[in-house]
Amino acid sequence: MENVFDYEDIQLIPAKCVVNSRSECDTSVTLGGRTFKLPVVPANMQTIIDEKIALYLAENDYFYIMHRFEPEKRIEFVKDMHARGLFASISVGVKEDEYDFIQQLKEEQLVPEYITIDIAHGHSNAVIEMIKHIKKNLPNSFVIAGNVGTPEAVRELEHAGADATKVGIGPGKVCITKIKTGFGTGGWQLAALRWCAKAASKPVIADGGIRTHGDIAKSVRFGATMVMIGSLFAGHEESPGETVERDGFLYKEYFGSASEFQKGEKKNVEGKKMFVEYKGPLQETLTEMEQDLQSSISYAGGDKLSSIRNVDYVVVKNSIFNGDKVY
Ligand SMILES: NC(=O)C1=CN([C@@H]2O[C@H](COP(=O)(O)OP(=O)(O)OC[C@H]3O[C@@H](n4cnc5c(N)ncnc54)[C@H](OP(=O)(O)O)[C@@H]3O)[C@@H](O)[C@H]2O)C=CC1
Ligand SMILES: Nc1nc2c(ncn2[C@@H]2O[C@H](COP(=O)(O)O)[C@@H](O)[C@H]2O)c(=O)[nH]1
């Protein structure tokens, strides 16, 4: 790979405005046959989303993916969302129990509209087998598979039946994969997204490394249909992470899904914990994201999200650590 770059290295170039107000710009996106207000989904992590947030997002036409770290609650979750006339979007792993879980869903005629296979190294036979198992038993579920960081992986997962792939190995704020293993897309996530999206024939979800709202527009420019975000969603009133007070300021806990805090043991740890500043209600951030993205669309010279896809850009600097501290 040549000419790698990350979010902070790119500036999109404005085109002539065609709207009279940013409010005319439409930020909605379609994924799996549903239309959502924003091309943004909070990360399927235990300090980012819980049942209450999932319900709020679904009721208000935002996409969501429930995490998989309380597996015993998933059947009830799907039933509850369906009882409310809402879509169910859950996550699974690849271990043996998960095969039984998919079987159970089938037996109970519960068909989640979206199933995300949530694995660190998604370019694997384990994920390919799970895609096939889901597609065989729940053919109407939209399957998102990940995470990956190469075009080969995107093609293989799509070929196995994935309806979308999720790109990002190690760019996350609480990720230490790049430090512990030497591998990943951390520091060049945006270039990796471009590389993968060019190979994709189905939607790509950019996952990790989003530090500003402008990074959402940049992700769309480089091929993302949807953008998964953890750290920017960690500090809300509703965020499930613990709230702590330090020197009169409030903070919320945010930990990695492969951290000892999630796993309950120090085995194959590839995530850390941090505290992010408290930032009030979730809806305020969603509204601000929408307004910022409307503005991005206007700078792109259009009135819908797809206008961003074709804008020119420049590479203005190069910084491999993506603004993060190493630990
Ligand atoms: N996006 C990212 O960059 C990353 C995300 N994560 C997140 O952390 C969580 C835990 O992920 P994960 O450890 O995959 O899930 P699990 O702990 O559920 O592991 C899934 C299965 O894959 C195996 N496995 C895990 N990593 C590898 C690997 N590198 N090579 C071969 N087999 C592997 C595990 O076995 P065994 O444990 O015995 O190896 C296990 O059987 C997920 O939510 C994931 O999204 C974690 C790291 C990176
Ligand atoms: N390497 C690890 N990556 C992780 C872990 N837990 C979650 N993640 C990934 O990070 C993104 C969120 O990134 P952010 O920059 O928006 O905060 C999330 O969606 C996962 O893909 C982990 O323990 N290790």
PDB file of N, CA, C and O and ligand atoms in Angstrom, residues 44-45 68-69 93-95 118-121 124 126 147 166 168-172 175 177 207 256-259 263 267-268 270-271, ligand 1:
ATOM      1  N   ASN A  44     -21.023  -1.303  19.037  1.00  0.00           N
ATOM      2  CA  ASN A  44     -21.709  -2.378  19.786  1.00  0.00           C
ATOM      3  C   ASN A  44     -20.828  -2.835  20.950  1.00  0.00           C
ATOM      4  O   ASN A  44     -20.354  -3.963  20.996  1.00  0.00           O
ATOM      5  N   MET A  45     -20.640  -1.909  21.899  1.00  0.00           N
ATOM      6  CA  MET A  45     -19.780  -2.140  23.060  1.00  0.00           C
ATOM      7  C   MET A  45     -20.602  -1.891  24.331  1.00  0.00           C
ATOM      8  O   MET A  45     -21.534  -1.083  24.323  1.00  0.00           O
ATOM      9  N   ARG A  68     -22.966  -7.950  22.236  1.00  0.00           N
ATOM     10  CA  ARG A  68     -23.196  -9.384  22.458  1.00  0.00           C
ATOM     11  C   ARG A  68     -22.707  -9.864  23.822  1.00  0.00           C
ATOM     12  O   ARG A  68     -22.511 -11.067  24.023  1.00  0.00           O
ATOM     13  N   PHE A  69     -22.482  -8.930  24.739  1.00  0.00           N
ATOM     14  CA  PHE A  69     -21.798  -9.325  25.970  1.00  0.00           C
ATOM     15  C   PHE A  69     -22.720  -9.740  27.117  1.00  0.00           C
ATOM     16  O   PHE A  69     -22.249 -10.004  28.217  1.00  0.00           O
ATOM     17  N   GLY A  93     -20.957 -13.753  18.275  1.00  0.00           N
ATOM     18  CA  GLY A  93     -19.561 -14.125  18.123  1.00  0.00           C
ATOM     19  C   GLY A  93     -19.481 -15.341  17.204  1.00  0.00           C
ATOM     20  O   GLY A  93     -20.374 -15.537  16.357  1.00  0.00           O
ATOM     21  N   VAL A  94     -18.447 -16.160  17.388  1.00  0.00           N
ATOM     22  CA  VAL A  94     -18.299 -17.328  16.504  1.00  0.00           C
ATOM     23  C   VAL A  94     -18.099 -18.634  17.263  1.00  0.00           C
ATOM     24  O   VAL A  94     -17.832 -19.665  16.659  1.00  0.00           O
ATOM     25  N   LYS A  95     -18.212 -18.576  18.579  1.00  0.00           N
ATOM     26  CA  LYS A  95     -17.987 -19.806  19.348  1.00  0.00           C
ATOM     27  C   LYS A  95     -19.197 -20.732  19.213  1.00  0.00           C
ATOM     28  O   LYS A  95     -20.260 -20.322  18.745  1.00  0.00           O
ATOM     29  N   ASP A 118     -19.309 -10.034  15.311  1.00  0.00           N
ATOM     30  CA  ASP A 118     -18.403  -9.058  15.947  1.00  0.00           C
ATOM     31  C   ASP A 118     -17.150  -9.753  16.476  1.00  0.00           C
ATOM     32  O   ASP A 118     -17.128 -10.254  17.592  1.00  0.00           O
ATOM     33  N   ILE A 119     -16.129  -9.782  15.644  1.00  0.00           N
ATOM     34  CA  ILE A 119     -14.905 -10.507  15.948  1.00  0.00           C
ATOM     35  C   ILE A 119     -13.705  -9.616  15.624  1.00  0.00           C
ATOM     36  O   ILE A 119     -13.736  -8.847  14.667  1.00  0.00           O
ATOM     37  N   ALA A 120     -12.643  -9.740  16.420  1.00  0.00           N
ATOM     38  CA  ALA A 120     -11.471  -8.897  16.215  1.00  0.00           C
ATOM     39  C   ALA A 120     -10.853  -9.113  14.823  1.00  0.00           C
ATOM     40  O   ALA A 120     -10.571  -8.155  14.105  1.00  0.00           O
ATOM     41  N   HIS A 121     -10.653 -10.375  14.474  1.00  0.00           N
ATOM     42  CA  HIS A 121      -9.979 -10.711  13.219  1.00  0.00           C
ATOM     43  C   HIS A 121     -10.991 -11.416  12.309  1.00  0.00           C
ATOM     44  O   HIS A 121     -11.059 -12.647  12.244  1.00  0.00           O
ATOM     45  N   SER A 124     -11.506 -14.703   8.615  1.00  0.00           N
ATOM     46  CA  SER A 124     -11.212 -16.022   9.183  1.00  0.00           C
ATOM     47  C   SER A 124     -12.286 -17.019   8.772  1.00  0.00           C
ATOM     48  O   SER A 124     -13.420 -16.630   8.477  1.00  0.00           O
ATOM     49  N   ALA A 126     -13.701 -18.950  10.734  1.00  0.00           N
ATOM     50  CA  ALA A 126     -14.731 -18.924  11.782  1.00  0.00           C
ATOM     51  C   ALA A 126     -15.863 -17.975  11.386  1.00  0.00           C
ATOM     52  O   ALA A 126     -17.048 -18.291  11.554  1.00  0.00           O
ATOM     53  N   ASN A 147     -14.364  -7.804  12.084  1.00  0.00           N
ATOM     54  CA  ASN A 147     -13.822  -6.656  11.366  1.00  0.00           C
ATOM     55  C   ASN A 147     -12.684  -7.073  10.447  1.00  0.00           C
ATOM     56  O   ASN A 147     -11.973  -8.036  10.733  1.00  0.00           O
ATOM     57  N   LYS A 166     -17.482  -4.778   7.842  1.00  0.00           N
ATOM     58  CA  LYS A 166     -17.089  -3.691   8.756  1.00  0.00           C
ATOM     59  C   LYS A 166     -15.557  -3.622   8.743  1.00  0.00           C
ATOM     60  O   LYS A 166     -14.877  -4.624   8.996  1.00  0.00           O
ATOM     61  N   GLY A 168     -11.929  -2.017   9.974  1.00  0.00           N
ATOM     62  CA  GLY A 168     -11.198  -1.324  11.034  1.00  0.00           C
ATOM     63  C   GLY A 168     -10.571  -2.318  11.986  1.00  0.00           C
ATOM     64  O   GLY A 168     -11.271  -2.957  12.766  1.00  0.00           O
ATOM     65  N   ILE A 169      -9.253  -2.468  11.891  1.00  0.00           N
ATOM     66  CA  ILE A 169      -8.526  -3.347  12.798  1.00  0.00           C
ATOM     67  C   ILE A 169      -7.595  -2.455  13.597  1.00  0.00           C
ATOM     68  O   ILE A 169      -6.544  -2.034  13.105  1.00  0.00           O
ATOM     69  N   GLY A 170      -7.999  -2.117  14.776  1.00  0.00           N
ATOM     70  CA  GLY A 170      -7.107  -1.397  15.667  1.00  0.00           C
ATOM     71  C   GLY A 170      -7.087   0.126  15.641  1.00  0.00           C
ATOM     72  O   GLY A 170      -6.212   0.703  16.288  1.00  0.00           O
ATOM     73  N   PRO A 171      -8.007   0.804  14.970  1.00  0.00           N
ATOM     74  CA  PRO A 171      -7.951   2.271  15.027  1.00  0.00           C
ATOM     75  C   PRO A 171      -8.709   2.867  16.216  1.00  0.00           C
ATOM     76  O   PRO A 171      -8.708   4.083  16.405  1.00  0.00           O
ATOM     77  N   GLY A 172      -9.357   2.017  17.006  1.00  0.00           N
ATOM     78  CA  GLY A 172     -10.245   2.503  18.072  1.00  0.00           C
ATOM     79  C   GLY A 172      -9.504   3.237  19.186  1.00  0.00           C
ATOM     80  O   GLY A 172      -8.322   3.023  19.427  1.00  0.00           O
ATOM     81  N   CYS A 175      -8.348   0.931  21.792  1.00  0.00           N
ATOM     82  CA  CYS A 175      -7.697  -0.227  21.183  1.00  0.00           C
ATOM     83  C   CYS A 175      -6.206  -0.222  21.470  1.00  0.00           C
ATOM     84  O   CYS A 175      -5.555   0.816  21.388  1.00  0.00           O
ATOM     85  N   THR A 177      -4.525  -3.057  20.047  1.00  0.00           N
ATOM     86  CA  THR A 177      -4.120  -4.124  19.117  1.00  0.00           C
ATOM     87  C   THR A 177      -2.838  -3.753  18.376  1.00  0.00           C
ATOM     88  O   THR A 177      -1.912  -4.559  18.250  1.00  0.00           O
ATOM     89  N   ASP A 207     -15.215   1.474  10.854  1.00  0.00           N
ATOM     90  CA  ASP A 207     -15.322   1.274  12.302  1.00  0.00           C
ATOM     91  C   ASP A 207     -14.049   1.682  13.026  1.00  0.00           C
ATOM     92  O   ASP A 207     -13.016   1.031  12.899  1.00  0.00           O
ATOM     93  N   GLY A 256     -12.592  -1.109  26.253  1.00  0.00           N
ATOM     94  CA  GLY A 256     -12.564  -1.943  25.049  1.00  0.00           C
ATOM     95  C   GLY A 256     -13.248  -3.278  25.293  1.00  0.00           C
ATOM     96  O   GLY A 256     -13.223  -3.811  26.407  1.00  0.00           O
ATOM     97  N   SER A 257     -13.816  -3.814  24.222  1.00  0.00           N
ATOM     98  CA  SER A 257     -14.488  -5.116  24.317  1.00  0.00           C
ATOM     99  C   SER A 257     -13.481  -6.242  24.498  1.00  0.00           C
ATOM    100  O   SER A 257     -13.856  -7.354  24.887  1.00  0.00           O
ATOM    101  N   ALA A 258     -12.213  -5.990  24.197  1.00  0.00           N
ATOM    102  CA  ALA A 258     -11.173  -6.993  24.428  1.00  0.00           C
ATOM    103  C   ALA A 258     -10.273  -6.556  25.590  1.00  0.00           C
ATOM    104  O   ALA A 258      -9.113  -6.952  25.679  1.00  0.00           O
ATOM    105  N   SER A 259     -10.820  -5.724  26.472  1.00  0.00           N
ATOM    106  CA  SER A 259     -10.050  -5.290  27.644  1.00  0.00           C
ATOM    107  C   SER A 259     -10.310  -6.251  28.799  1.00  0.00           C
ATOM    108  O   SER A 259     -11.289  -7.005  28.785  1.00  0.00           O
ATOM    109  N   LYS A 263     -13.553  -8.644  29.700  1.00  0.00           N
ATOM    110  CA  LYS A 263     -13.334 -10.091  29.739  1.00  0.00           C
ATOM    111  C   LYS A 263     -13.380 -10.661  31.155  1.00  0.00           C
ATOM    112  O   LYS A 263     -13.637 -11.843  31.336  1.00  0.00           O
ATOM    113  N   LYS A 267      -6.533 -12.096  29.710  1.00  0.00           N
ATOM    114  CA  LYS A 267      -6.154 -13.079  28.699  1.00  0.00           C
ATOM    115  C   LYS A 267      -6.405 -12.479  27.316  1.00  0.00           C
ATOM    116  O   LYS A 267      -7.501 -12.018  27.036  1.00  0.00           O
ATOM    117  N   ASN A 268      -5.369 -12.517  26.491  1.00  0.00           N
ATOM    118  CA  ASN A 268      -5.478 -11.932  25.143  1.00  0.00           C
ATOM    119  C   ASN A 268      -6.091 -10.542  25.167  1.00  0.00           C
ATOM    120  O   ASN A 268      -7.002 -10.230  24.398  1.00  0.00           O
ATOM    121  N   GLU A 270      -6.567  -6.874  24.320  1.00  0.00           N
ATOM    122  CA  GLU A 270      -6.232  -5.941  23.229  1.00  0.00           C
ATOM    123  C   GLU A 270      -7.024  -4.650  23.356  1.00  0.00           C
ATOM    124  O   GLU A 270      -7.284  -3.953  22.366  1.00  0.00           O
ATOM    125  N   GLY A 271      -7.449  -4.365  24.595  1.00  0.00           N
ATOM    126  CA  GLY A 271      -8.212  -3.131  24.805  1.00  0.00           C
ATOM    127  C   GLY A 271      -7.900  -2.542  26.161  1.00  0.00           C
ATOM    128  O   GLY A 271      -7.418  -3.243  27.065  1.00  0.00           O
TER     129      GLY A 271
HETATM  130  N1  LIG B   1     -11.976  -3.768  15.762  1.00  0.00           N
HETATM  131  C1  LIG B   1     -10.869  -4.111  16.354  1.00  0.00           C
HETATM  132  O1  LIG B   1      -9.777  -3.670  16.013  1.00  0.00           O
HETATM  133  C2  LIG B   1     -10.886  -5.080  17.491  1.00  0.00           C
HETATM  134  C3  LIG B   1     -12.044  -5.339  18.135  1.00  0.00           C
HETATM  135  N2  LIG B   1     -12.057  -6.153  19.228  1.00  0.00           N
HETATM  136  C4  LIG B   1     -13.327  -6.419  19.873  1.00  0.00           C
HETATM  137  O2  LIG B   1     -13.138  -7.194  21.031  1.00  0.00           O
HETATM  138  C5  LIG B   1     -14.157  -8.154  21.183  1.00  0.00           C
HETATM  139  C6  LIG B   1     -13.558  -9.501  21.363  1.00  0.00           C
HETATM  140  O3  LIG B   1     -13.062  -9.962  20.095  1.00  0.00           O
HETATM  141  P1  LIG B   1     -12.572 -11.461  19.887  1.00  0.00           P
HETATM  142  O4  LIG B   1     -11.404 -11.706  20.773  1.00  0.00           O
HETATM  143  O5  LIG B   1     -12.385 -11.728  18.454  1.00  0.00           O
HETATM  144  O6  LIG B   1     -13.842 -12.269  20.340  1.00  0.00           O
HETATM  145  P2  LIG B   1     -13.962 -13.574  21.166  1.00  0.00           P
HETATM  146  O7  LIG B   1     -13.259 -13.446  22.448  1.00  0.00           O
HETATM  147  O8  LIG B   1     -15.405 -13.944  21.189  1.00  0.00           O
HETATM  148  O9  LIG B   1     -13.174 -14.593  20.274  1.00  0.00           O
HETATM  149  C7  LIG B   1     -13.777 -15.140  19.157  1.00  0.00           C
HETATM  150  C8  LIG B   1     -13.103 -16.424  18.725  1.00  0.00           C
HETATM  151  O10 LIG B   1     -12.075 -16.098  17.828  1.00  0.00           O
HETATM  152  C9  LIG B   1     -10.818 -16.539  18.378  1.00  0.00           C
HETATM  153  N3  LIG B   1      -9.869 -15.469  18.102  1.00  0.00           N
HETATM  154  C10 LIG B   1      -9.855 -14.235  18.594  1.00  0.00           C
HETATM  155  N4  LIG B   1      -8.832 -13.529  18.070  1.00  0.00           N
HETATM  156  C11 LIG B   1      -8.226 -14.372  17.224  1.00  0.00           C
HETATM  157  C12 LIG B   1      -7.114 -14.273  16.385  1.00  0.00           C
HETATM  158  N5  LIG B   1      -6.405 -13.128  16.331  1.00  0.00           N
HETATM  159  N6  LIG B   1      -6.752 -15.326  15.656  1.00  0.00           N
HETATM  160  C13 LIG B   1      -7.436 -16.487  15.720  1.00  0.00           C
HETATM  161  N7  LIG B   1      -8.509 -16.663  16.497  1.00  0.00           N
HETATM  162  C14 LIG B   1      -8.886 -15.627  17.234  1.00  0.00           C
HETATM  163  C15 LIG B   1     -11.069 -16.761  19.842  1.00  0.00           C
HETATM  164  O11 LIG B   1     -10.254 -17.797  20.376  1.00  0.00           O
HETATM  165  P3  LIG B   1      -9.013 -17.446  21.331  1.00  0.00           P
HETATM  166  O12 LIG B   1      -9.458 -16.339  22.254  1.00  0.00           O
HETATM  167  O13 LIG B   1      -8.763 -18.725  22.035  1.00  0.00           O
HETATM  168  O14 LIG B   1      -7.901 -17.044  20.426  1.00  0.00           O
HETATM  169  C16 LIG B   1     -12.502 -17.215  19.861  1.00  0.00           C
HETATM  170  O15 LIG B   1     -12.642 -18.567  19.568  1.00  0.00           O
HETATM  171  C17 LIG B   1     -15.070  -7.987  19.969  1.00  0.00           C
HETATM  172  O16 LIG B   1     -16.164  -7.196  20.350  1.00  0.00           O
HETATM  173  C18 LIG B   1     -14.227  -7.265  18.969  1.00  0.00           C
HETATM  174  O17 LIG B   1     -14.981  -6.420  18.126  1.00  0.00           O
HETATM  175  C19 LIG B   1     -10.913  -6.739  19.687  1.00  0.00           C
HETATM  176  C20 LIG B   1      -9.718  -6.494  19.110  1.00  0.00           C
HETATM  177  C21 LIG B   1      -9.610  -5.689  17.906  1.00  0.00           C
END
